[in-house]
Amino acid sequence: MKTIFILIAFLIESGLCIAQPVIEVEKQTFVNIGKAGYFWQDALETTPFEKVAQFKPERFSKGKSAIFNGGTSGKVWWMKLRFKNNNQTTPYLFIDYANIDSITVFYRDERGMINQISSGMFNLKQNDNILGTGYVFPLKQVKTPIGEVYVRMRAMNTLLVPVKLVTESVLNHALFKAHSVQPIYMGIALMILIFHVFMFVITRSKLFALYIARIILLYFIVMVCYLQGYGLLLGPPMARFILVHAHFFIAAGYIATILFNSYFLKLKRQLPQLNKFFKVLMFGWGLILICSLWDARSITNILTHVLFLLTSLLFLFSSIKVIIIRGYAKKNPLIWCYVLGWIPVALVSIYLVFCLSELIPFQSYSYNLLTLAGIIEGILISLGLYGQRLRLLTRHNAHFRRQRILLQEQVEGYRKQLDAKTEKSVEHFSLKALIELAHARDPSFMKRFSEAESTFIERLLQVSPQLLPAELTLCAYIRLNFDTKEIARTCKLSVRAVESRKYRIRKKLGIDGETNMHVWMLDLTKSS
């Protein structure tokens, strides 16, 4: 009984292999027909069409998904399609993916003559038919009613073949509809880019500069020009350059993103161990960047897929760890958008790597997922950056408010001292006594100095109310003609620290670098 079931299963499978499905062109919509195709890998890479056309059906393997995935090995693949058409319409074969090194279409006409059309990124000619982001092949005078078309194709990067077999009317209508969404995506991305350029001009923060690099490299060059094929609109030479060095732009974009993420989350302080792992990832991306300069696409393909997955997942993990678990966004919920922005990128990266590894089949919507995830990420990350800037501004404003209150209290204290001095007799200290108190670091030094030099203190605060008590003390030393080394010995500070404080006092008092501070302090009360 078991033998009978095995025999029946074998006969059914053999029948399916021989009876290749026939595509009815008139009924086809703008969908990928990879499952209706049969595929064969040309290990020799030199097999002529005449020999391939004589192969028995079982030499070919049936398509498993709507979009054929030929892997990253750079092997030559043949695709065979059988279709039904009439003489009133011309069928069109449309391959909706531009990054294929070479494509050659073979079919026999009514007289049995072989028609051959060559195209692909490295075989483009001026009279080639290029529609938007792919290649269109009119199958004129093809044999009727059942025609066969063979497609020889090769790509050193990932060989993906979304193929459609339609009439001209369906092709024109569907192309307009399918590609009308792309300008909307690019318009949103352009708005995000303009926002970050504007913020960089205002803040001069390298956070915005690094994210600008990510948008340009990974979205406009990799997604738009490379993956979606719009590089062809810039001319075949530019499109070929982007194709050959695609991994260079991907690596450069992810290096900029790693630096952006580390700087935004302050990973060196928050997660030092994870920060070291990101440095290892940067080294890996740097290796890809170097290899891609020599067109080593066979080396960089697999490594790019692995690092793409690891990096995307670690972006999500690090943002959750710092922002949610450690409460970085506790006082500003907008920073949570930074975490949400990496979620679609991480999910799509897992999905695409599984698709490229042939663990799950490619679908018609697979291409748009990465673009959509990039747009969502750009919007949410921009909101997160905006929230981070608000958080910094809030902290700075709170700091300035505390400083203003402290200064007001100091000014009020000095005014009370001056008012009290008029009500009682003040013991005037001689210059020598004040110098001795200063050298002895007597706690009463500043009080005695304020009583003896009340006008000097008052004029200082008029010029700059922001002077701190320590800075007023330093001004007193300068008024007493102490040089930098003497002040350093008295205050038990380094000479460099004293010079730094004097520099800050110059800025607050508006003293230029050419003016002698000792002379300025002595002349301050003369103009009153």
Tab-separated table of C-alpha atoms in Angstrom, residues 63-437:
chain	number	residue	atom	x	y	z
A	63	GLY	CA	9.251	28.671	-9.392
A	64	LYS	CA	8.536	28.730	-5.656
A	65	SER	CA	7.609	32.394	-5.195
A	66	ALA	CA	6.208	35.340	-7.115
A	67	ILE	CA	9.681	36.895	-7.293
A	68	PHE	CA	12.550	34.611	-8.272
A	69	ASN	CA	15.620	34.773	-6.005
A	70	GLY	CA	18.786	33.600	-7.756
A	71	GLY	CA	21.042	34.177	-4.759
A	72	THR	CA	24.249	36.178	-4.406
A	73	SER	CA	26.745	33.835	-6.091
A	74	GLY	CA	26.682	35.557	-9.480
A	75	LYS	CA	25.575	32.397	-11.298
A	76	VAL	CA	23.809	32.393	-14.669
A	77	TRP	CA	20.128	31.422	-14.512
A	78	TRP	CA	17.665	30.593	-17.277
A	79	MET	CA	13.942	31.235	-16.925
A	80	LYS	CA	11.350	29.588	-19.151
A	81	LEU	CA	7.807	30.909	-19.599
A	82	ARG	CA	4.990	29.460	-21.717
A	83	PHE	CA	2.116	31.751	-22.663
A	84	LYS	CA	-0.982	31.916	-24.832
A	85	ASN	CA	-1.654	34.930	-27.033
A	86	ASN	CA	-3.326	35.974	-30.278
A	87	ASN	CA	-2.139	37.938	-33.271
A	88	GLN	CA	-4.139	41.052	-32.358
A	89	THR	CA	-2.001	41.974	-29.341
A	90	THR	CA	1.715	42.135	-28.614
A	91	PRO	CA	2.769	40.571	-25.310
A	92	TYR	CA	5.305	42.485	-23.255
A	93	LEU	CA	7.781	40.935	-20.830
A	94	PHE	CA	8.510	43.438	-18.053
A	95	ILE	CA	11.251	42.849	-15.456
A	96	ASP	CA	10.565	45.321	-12.664
A	97	TYR	CA	14.093	45.437	-11.224
A	98	ALA	CA	17.008	47.334	-12.720
A	99	ASN	CA	19.976	45.849	-10.832
A	100	ILE	CA	20.585	42.880	-13.114
A	101	ASP	CA	23.999	42.828	-14.796
A	102	SER	CA	22.852	41.161	-18.009
A	103	ILE	CA	19.528	39.960	-19.435
A	104	THR	CA	19.027	38.185	-22.757
A	105	VAL	CA	15.548	37.243	-23.997
A	106	PHE	CA	15.136	34.452	-26.594
A	107	TYR	CA	11.967	33.362	-28.423
A	108	ARG	CA	10.970	31.859	-31.764
A	109	ASP	CA	8.646	33.644	-34.159
A	110	GLU	CA	6.027	32.171	-36.500
A	111	ARG	CA	8.720	31.171	-39.032
A	112	GLY	CA	10.788	29.427	-36.343
A	113	MET	CA	13.493	32.107	-36.430
A	114	ILE	CA	15.244	32.906	-33.143
A	115	ASN	CA	14.735	36.432	-31.850
A	116	GLN	CA	17.259	37.671	-29.298
A	117	ILE	CA	17.072	40.868	-27.218
A	118	SER	CA	19.982	41.785	-24.909
A	119	SER	CA	19.794	44.298	-22.104
A	120	GLY	CA	20.731	44.685	-18.448
A	121	MET	CA	22.751	47.233	-16.539
A	122	PHE	CA	25.993	46.430	-18.386
A	123	ASN	CA	24.400	45.908	-21.816
A	124	LEU	CA	22.308	49.062	-22.060
A	125	LYS	CA	22.232	50.775	-25.436
A	126	GLN	CA	20.678	54.059	-26.490
A	127	ASN	CA	17.749	52.373	-28.262
A	128	ASP	CA	16.955	50.021	-25.353
A	129	ASN	CA	13.487	50.149	-23.896
A	130	ILE	CA	13.749	51.224	-20.244
A	131	LEU	CA	10.534	51.868	-18.370
A	132	GLY	CA	11.000	53.648	-15.062
A	133	THR	CA	12.970	51.246	-12.909
A	134	GLY	CA	13.098	48.106	-15.023
A	135	TYR	CA	13.310	46.617	-18.509
A	136	VAL	CA	10.530	45.984	-21.038
A	137	PHE	CA	10.827	43.486	-23.904
A	138	PRO	CA	8.149	43.516	-26.660
A	139	LEU	CA	7.674	39.940	-27.901
A	140	LYS	CA	6.677	40.780	-31.483
A	141	GLN	CA	5.623	38.043	-33.962
A	142	VAL	CA	6.004	35.411	-31.263
A	143	LYS	CA	4.773	31.945	-32.162
A	144	THR	CA	1.030	31.477	-31.623
A	145	PRO	CA	-1.133	30.253	-30.023
A	146	ILE	CA	1.392	28.872	-27.473
A	147	GLY	CA	4.663	30.747	-27.280
A	148	GLU	CA	7.761	30.153	-25.234
A	149	VAL	CA	10.253	32.705	-24.020
A	150	TYR	CA	13.605	31.998	-22.396
A	151	VAL	CA	15.430	34.589	-20.314
A	152	ARG	CA	19.139	34.302	-19.537
A	153	MET	CA	20.125	36.512	-16.564
A	154	ARG	CA	22.978	37.158	-14.209
A	155	ALA	CA	23.739	39.541	-11.336
A	156	MET	CA	26.839	39.711	-9.145
A	157	ASN	CA	24.715	41.287	-6.426
A	158	THR	CA	21.499	39.567	-5.364
A	159	LEU	CA	19.644	38.274	-8.422
A	160	LEU	CA	15.968	39.157	-7.904
A	161	VAL	CA	13.594	38.854	-10.845
A	162	PRO	CA	10.078	40.311	-10.493
A	163	VAL	CA	8.743	39.459	-13.954
A	164	LYS	CA	5.380	40.298	-15.508
A	165	LEU	CA	3.870	39.201	-18.844
A	166	VAL	CA	1.130	41.629	-19.948
A	167	THR	CA	-0.347	43.535	-22.845
A	168	GLU	CA	0.640	47.108	-23.676
A	169	SER	CA	-2.544	48.657	-22.256
A	170	VAL	CA	-2.149	46.853	-18.924
A	171	LEU	CA	1.535	47.759	-18.802
A	172	ASN	CA	1.010	51.486	-19.377
A	173	HIS	CA	-1.855	51.788	-16.887
A	174	ALA	CA	-0.186	49.705	-14.178
A	175	LEU	CA	3.193	51.428	-14.493
A	176	PHE	CA	1.609	54.828	-13.986
A	177	LYS	CA	-0.332	53.558	-10.982
A	178	ALA	CA	2.582	51.622	-9.442
A	179	HIS	CA	5.126	54.419	-9.751
A	180	SER	CA	2.837	57.293	-8.774
A	181	VAL	CA	3.417	56.469	-5.083
A	182	GLN	CA	7.202	56.756	-5.334
A	183	PRO	CA	7.290	60.576	-5.733
A	184	ILE	CA	5.208	60.837	-2.547
A	185	TYR	CA	7.761	58.751	-0.623
A	186	MET	CA	10.633	60.778	-2.059
A	187	GLY	CA	8.839	64.046	-1.247
A	188	ILE	CA	8.444	62.998	2.396
A	189	ALA	CA	12.096	61.945	2.532
A	190	LEU	CA	13.119	65.291	1.038
A	191	MET	CA	11.112	67.145	3.700
A	192	ILE	CA	12.842	65.106	6.421
A	193	LEU	CA	16.213	65.938	4.876
A	194	ILE	CA	15.397	69.678	4.728
A	195	PHE	CA	14.314	69.585	8.400
A	196	HIS	CA	17.633	68.078	9.485
A	197	VAL	CA	19.658	70.496	7.345
A	198	PHE	CA	17.723	73.409	8.918
A	199	MET	CA	18.319	72.052	12.448
A	200	PHE	CA	22.018	71.529	11.712
A	201	VAL	CA	22.407	75.109	10.489
A	202	ILE	CA	20.758	76.379	13.701
A	203	THR	CA	22.381	74.075	16.259
A	204	ARG	CA	25.624	72.991	14.546
A	205	SER	CA	25.070	69.641	16.272
A	206	LYS	CA	26.825	66.665	14.701
A	207	LEU	CA	23.734	64.573	15.526
A	208	PHE	CA	21.884	66.225	12.640
A	209	ALA	CA	24.930	66.052	10.363
A	210	LEU	CA	25.253	62.283	10.922
A	211	TYR	CA	21.560	61.684	10.283
A	212	ILE	CA	21.744	63.797	7.110
A	213	ALA	CA	24.515	61.444	5.943
A	214	ARG	CA	22.261	58.447	6.712
A	215	ILE	CA	19.347	59.891	4.704
A	216	ILE	CA	21.483	60.726	1.672
A	217	LEU	CA	23.509	57.498	1.621
A	218	LEU	CA	20.941	54.893	2.658
A	219	TYR	CA	17.705	56.374	1.356
A	220	PHE	CA	18.407	58.481	-1.714
A	221	ILE	CA	21.424	56.544	-3.037
A	222	VAL	CA	20.779	52.969	-1.843
A	223	MET	CA	16.973	52.706	-1.712
A	224	VAL	CA	15.972	55.109	-4.482
A	225	CYS	CA	18.872	54.974	-6.955
A	226	TYR	CA	20.024	51.391	-6.302
A	227	LEU	CA	17.161	49.202	-5.051
A	228	GLN	CA	14.345	50.992	-6.901
A	229	GLY	CA	16.502	51.572	-9.980
A	230	TYR	CA	16.042	55.320	-10.336
A	231	GLY	CA	19.792	55.561	-10.910
A	232	LEU	CA	18.942	54.815	-14.552
A	233	LEU	CA	17.309	58.235	-14.763
A	234	LEU	CA	20.730	59.732	-13.946
A	235	GLY	CA	22.214	57.908	-16.932
A	236	PRO	CA	23.591	54.376	-17.435
A	237	PRO	CA	27.184	55.279	-16.326
A	238	MET	CA	25.939	56.622	-12.976
A	239	ALA	CA	23.576	53.672	-12.536
A	240	ARG	CA	26.421	51.208	-13.196
A	241	PHE	CA	28.696	53.041	-10.753
A	242	ILE	CA	26.053	52.842	-7.998
A	243	LEU	CA	25.442	49.149	-8.807
A	244	VAL	CA	29.135	48.206	-8.659
A	245	HIS	CA	29.822	50.215	-5.491
A	246	ALA	CA	26.436	49.792	-3.792
A	247	HIS	CA	28.020	48.187	-0.738
A	248	PHE	CA	30.314	51.197	-0.352
A	249	PHE	CA	27.313	53.496	0.114
A	250	ILE	CA	25.571	50.988	2.403
A	251	ALA	CA	28.690	50.645	4.583
A	252	ALA	CA	29.284	54.409	4.725
A	253	GLY	CA	25.637	54.972	5.634
A	254	TYR	CA	25.721	52.449	8.479
A	255	ILE	CA	29.015	53.783	9.848
A	256	ALA	CA	27.387	57.235	10.031
A	257	THR	CA	24.302	55.665	11.670
A	258	ILE	CA	26.367	53.837	14.316
A	259	LEU	CA	28.119	57.110	15.207
A	260	PHE	CA	24.734	58.875	15.291
A	261	ASN	CA	23.176	56.247	17.583
A	262	SER	CA	26.195	56.196	19.930
A	263	TYR	CA	26.257	59.978	20.179
A	264	PHE	CA	22.474	60.296	20.676
A	265	LEU	CA	22.293	57.634	23.426
A	266	LYS	CA	25.736	58.513	24.908
A	267	LEU	CA	26.622	54.821	24.771
A	268	LYS	CA	30.203	55.412	25.901
A	269	ARG	CA	28.828	56.388	29.320
A	270	GLN	CA	25.474	54.563	29.376
A	271	LEU	CA	26.420	51.156	27.896
A	272	PRO	CA	30.229	50.925	27.584
A	273	GLN	CA	30.237	47.176	26.790
A	274	LEU	CA	27.690	47.554	23.992
A	275	ASN	CA	29.606	50.571	22.705
A	276	LYS	CA	32.650	48.302	22.222
A	277	PHE	CA	30.495	45.871	20.226
A	278	PHE	CA	29.337	48.732	17.999
A	279	LYS	CA	33.009	49.536	17.348
A	280	VAL	CA	33.469	45.947	16.158
A	281	LEU	CA	30.478	46.411	13.826
A	282	MET	CA	32.047	49.628	12.531
A	283	PHE	CA	35.204	47.666	11.752
A	284	GLY	CA	33.099	45.127	9.820
A	285	TRP	CA	31.348	47.870	7.842
A	286	GLY	CA	34.745	49.464	7.199
A	287	LEU	CA	35.955	46.149	5.758
A	288	ILE	CA	32.928	46.062	3.435
A	289	LEU	CA	33.604	49.665	2.430
A	290	ILE	CA	37.207	48.845	1.466
A	291	CYS	CA	36.313	45.619	-0.385
A	292	SER	CA	33.580	47.360	-2.378
A	293	LEU	CA	36.097	49.800	-3.861
A	294	TRP	CA	37.621	46.861	-5.771
A	295	ASP	CA	34.244	45.513	-6.915
A	296	ALA	CA	34.548	42.471	-4.637
A	297	ARG	CA	30.789	41.963	-4.686
A	298	SER	CA	30.976	38.231	-4.052
A	299	ILE	CA	32.756	38.912	-0.718
A	300	THR	CA	30.610	41.798	0.451
A	301	ASN	CA	27.135	40.337	-0.293
A	302	ILE	CA	26.847	37.856	2.578
A	303	LEU	CA	28.753	40.027	5.047
A	304	THR	CA	26.414	42.932	4.263
A	305	HIS	CA	23.321	40.818	4.980
A	306	VAL	CA	24.706	39.647	8.346
A	307	LEU	CA	25.843	43.107	9.485
A	308	PHE	CA	22.620	44.696	8.226
A	309	LEU	CA	20.586	42.380	10.473
A	310	LEU	CA	22.888	42.676	13.521
A	311	THR	CA	23.192	46.449	13.324
A	312	SER	CA	19.455	47.049	12.945
A	313	LEU	CA	18.624	44.796	15.903
A	314	LEU	CA	21.300	46.405	18.099
A	315	PHE	CA	19.973	49.895	17.283
A	316	LEU	CA	16.588	48.802	18.627
A	317	PHE	CA	18.072	47.047	21.676
A	318	SER	CA	20.339	49.966	22.670
A	319	SER	CA	17.520	52.502	22.330
A	320	ILE	CA	15.182	50.370	24.487
A	321	LYS	CA	17.911	49.859	27.097
A	322	VAL	CA	18.825	53.543	27.446
A	323	ILE	CA	15.552	55.349	26.764
A	324	ILE	CA	12.968	53.017	28.310
A	325	ILE	CA	14.800	50.943	30.929
A	326	ARG	CA	17.148	53.690	32.139
A	327	GLY	CA	14.528	56.416	31.844
A	328	TYR	CA	16.328	58.733	29.435
A	329	ALA	CA	12.942	59.965	28.125
A	330	LYS	CA	11.243	60.212	31.521
A	331	LYS	CA	10.596	63.957	31.272
A	332	ASN	CA	10.120	64.140	27.500
A	333	PRO	CA	7.868	61.499	25.898
A	334	LEU	CA	8.854	62.610	22.366
A	335	ILE	CA	12.187	60.813	22.778
A	336	TRP	CA	10.195	57.554	22.846
A	337	CYS	CA	9.742	58.091	19.099
A	338	TYR	CA	13.443	57.248	18.740
A	339	VAL	CA	12.704	53.703	19.974
A	340	LEU	CA	9.581	53.364	17.806
A	341	GLY	CA	11.570	54.478	14.750
A	342	TRP	CA	13.904	51.466	14.922
A	343	ILE	CA	11.105	48.887	15.308
A	344	PRO	CA	9.983	48.797	11.612
A	345	VAL	CA	13.634	48.838	10.477
A	346	ALA	CA	14.489	45.856	12.704
A	347	LEU	CA	11.404	43.874	11.618
A	348	VAL	CA	11.944	44.558	7.914
A	349	SER	CA	15.663	43.700	8.211
A	350	ILE	CA	14.755	40.289	9.701
A	351	TYR	CA	12.177	39.716	6.964
A	352	LEU	CA	14.493	40.723	4.094
A	353	VAL	CA	17.450	38.681	5.349
A	354	PHE	CA	15.182	35.631	5.617
A	355	CYS	CA	13.910	36.323	2.081
A	356	LEU	CA	17.423	36.736	0.665
A	357	SER	CA	18.475	33.526	2.442
A	358	GLU	CA	15.476	31.778	0.770
A	359	LEU	CA	14.065	30.774	4.162
A	360	ILE	CA	10.825	32.516	3.186
A	361	PRO	CA	9.722	33.444	-0.362
A	362	PHE	CA	9.979	36.932	-1.807
A	363	GLN	CA	6.607	38.585	-2.387
A	364	SER	CA	5.479	41.460	-4.602
A	365	TYR	CA	5.293	43.832	-1.636
A	366	SER	CA	8.787	43.000	-0.331
A	367	TYR	CA	10.433	45.930	-2.148
A	368	ASN	CA	8.060	48.529	-0.780
A	369	LEU	CA	8.470	47.336	2.821
A	370	LEU	CA	12.012	48.689	3.092
A	371	THR	CA	10.991	52.044	1.604
A	372	LEU	CA	7.979	52.301	3.907
A	373	ALA	CA	10.085	51.347	6.945
A	374	GLY	CA	12.650	53.996	5.967
A	375	ILE	CA	9.970	56.705	5.750
A	376	ILE	CA	8.428	55.726	9.115
A	377	GLU	CA	11.880	55.622	10.685
A	378	GLY	CA	12.766	59.058	9.298
A	379	ILE	CA	9.603	60.661	10.699
A	380	LEU	CA	9.882	59.036	14.151
A	381	ILE	CA	13.648	59.564	14.514
A	382	SER	CA	13.149	63.228	13.586
A	383	LEU	CA	10.535	63.546	16.340
A	384	GLY	CA	12.923	61.837	18.759
A	385	LEU	CA	15.717	64.254	17.860
A	386	TYR	CA	13.363	67.181	18.283
A	387	GLY	CA	12.366	65.817	21.701
A	388	GLN	CA	16.016	65.495	22.677
A	389	ARG	CA	16.668	69.120	21.740
A	390	LEU	CA	13.642	70.182	23.831
A	391	ARG	CA	15.021	68.166	26.746
A	392	LEU	CA	18.389	69.919	26.493
A	393	LEU	CA	16.745	73.341	26.217
A	394	THR	CA	14.597	72.597	29.285
A	395	ARG	CA	17.672	71.610	31.278
A	396	HIS	CA	19.577	74.709	30.165
A	397	ASN	CA	16.641	76.974	30.979
A	398	ALA	CA	16.335	75.436	34.448
A	399	HIS	CA	20.064	75.937	34.993
A	400	PHE	CA	19.881	79.582	33.904
A	401	ARG	CA	16.899	80.180	36.178
A	402	ARG	CA	18.830	78.788	39.152
A	403	GLN	CA	21.820	80.942	38.261
A	404	ARG	CA	19.651	84.041	37.947
A	405	ILE	CA	18.069	83.430	41.365
A	406	LEU	CA	21.499	82.897	42.913
A	407	LEU	CA	22.860	86.075	41.359
A	408	GLN	CA	19.860	88.064	42.492
A	409	GLU	CA	20.420	86.802	46.029
A	410	GLN	CA	24.102	87.775	45.824
A	411	VAL	CA	23.320	91.253	44.521
A	412	GLU	CA	20.740	91.721	47.257
A	413	GLY	CA	23.289	90.624	49.851
A	414	TYR	CA	25.887	93.093	48.602
A	415	ARG	CA	23.314	95.895	48.591
A	416	LYS	CA	22.420	95.152	52.204
A	417	GLN	CA	26.102	95.253	53.110
A	418	LEU	CA	26.474	98.623	51.412
A	419	ASP	CA	23.350	99.968	53.140
A	420	ALA	CA	24.568	98.738	56.522
A	421	LYS	CA	27.924	100.418	55.969
A	422	THR	CA	26.301	103.866	55.897
A	423	GLU	CA	24.509	103.232	59.201
A	424	LYS	CA	27.592	102.338	61.220
A	425	SER	CA	31.174	103.312	61.207
A	426	VAL	CA	33.277	101.025	59.113
A	427	GLU	CA	36.705	99.939	60.133
A	428	HIS	CA	38.793	100.858	57.083
A	429	PHE	CA	41.581	98.483	56.403
A	430	SER	CA	44.807	99.607	54.867
A	431	LEU	CA	46.030	98.115	51.597
A	432	LYS	CA	48.778	96.246	53.439
A	433	ALA	CA	46.280	94.702	55.878
A	434	LEU	CA	44.031	93.516	53.025
A	435	ILE	CA	47.018	91.893	51.288
A	436	GLU	CA	47.968	90.127	54.523
A	437	LEU	CA	44.400	88.843	54.955
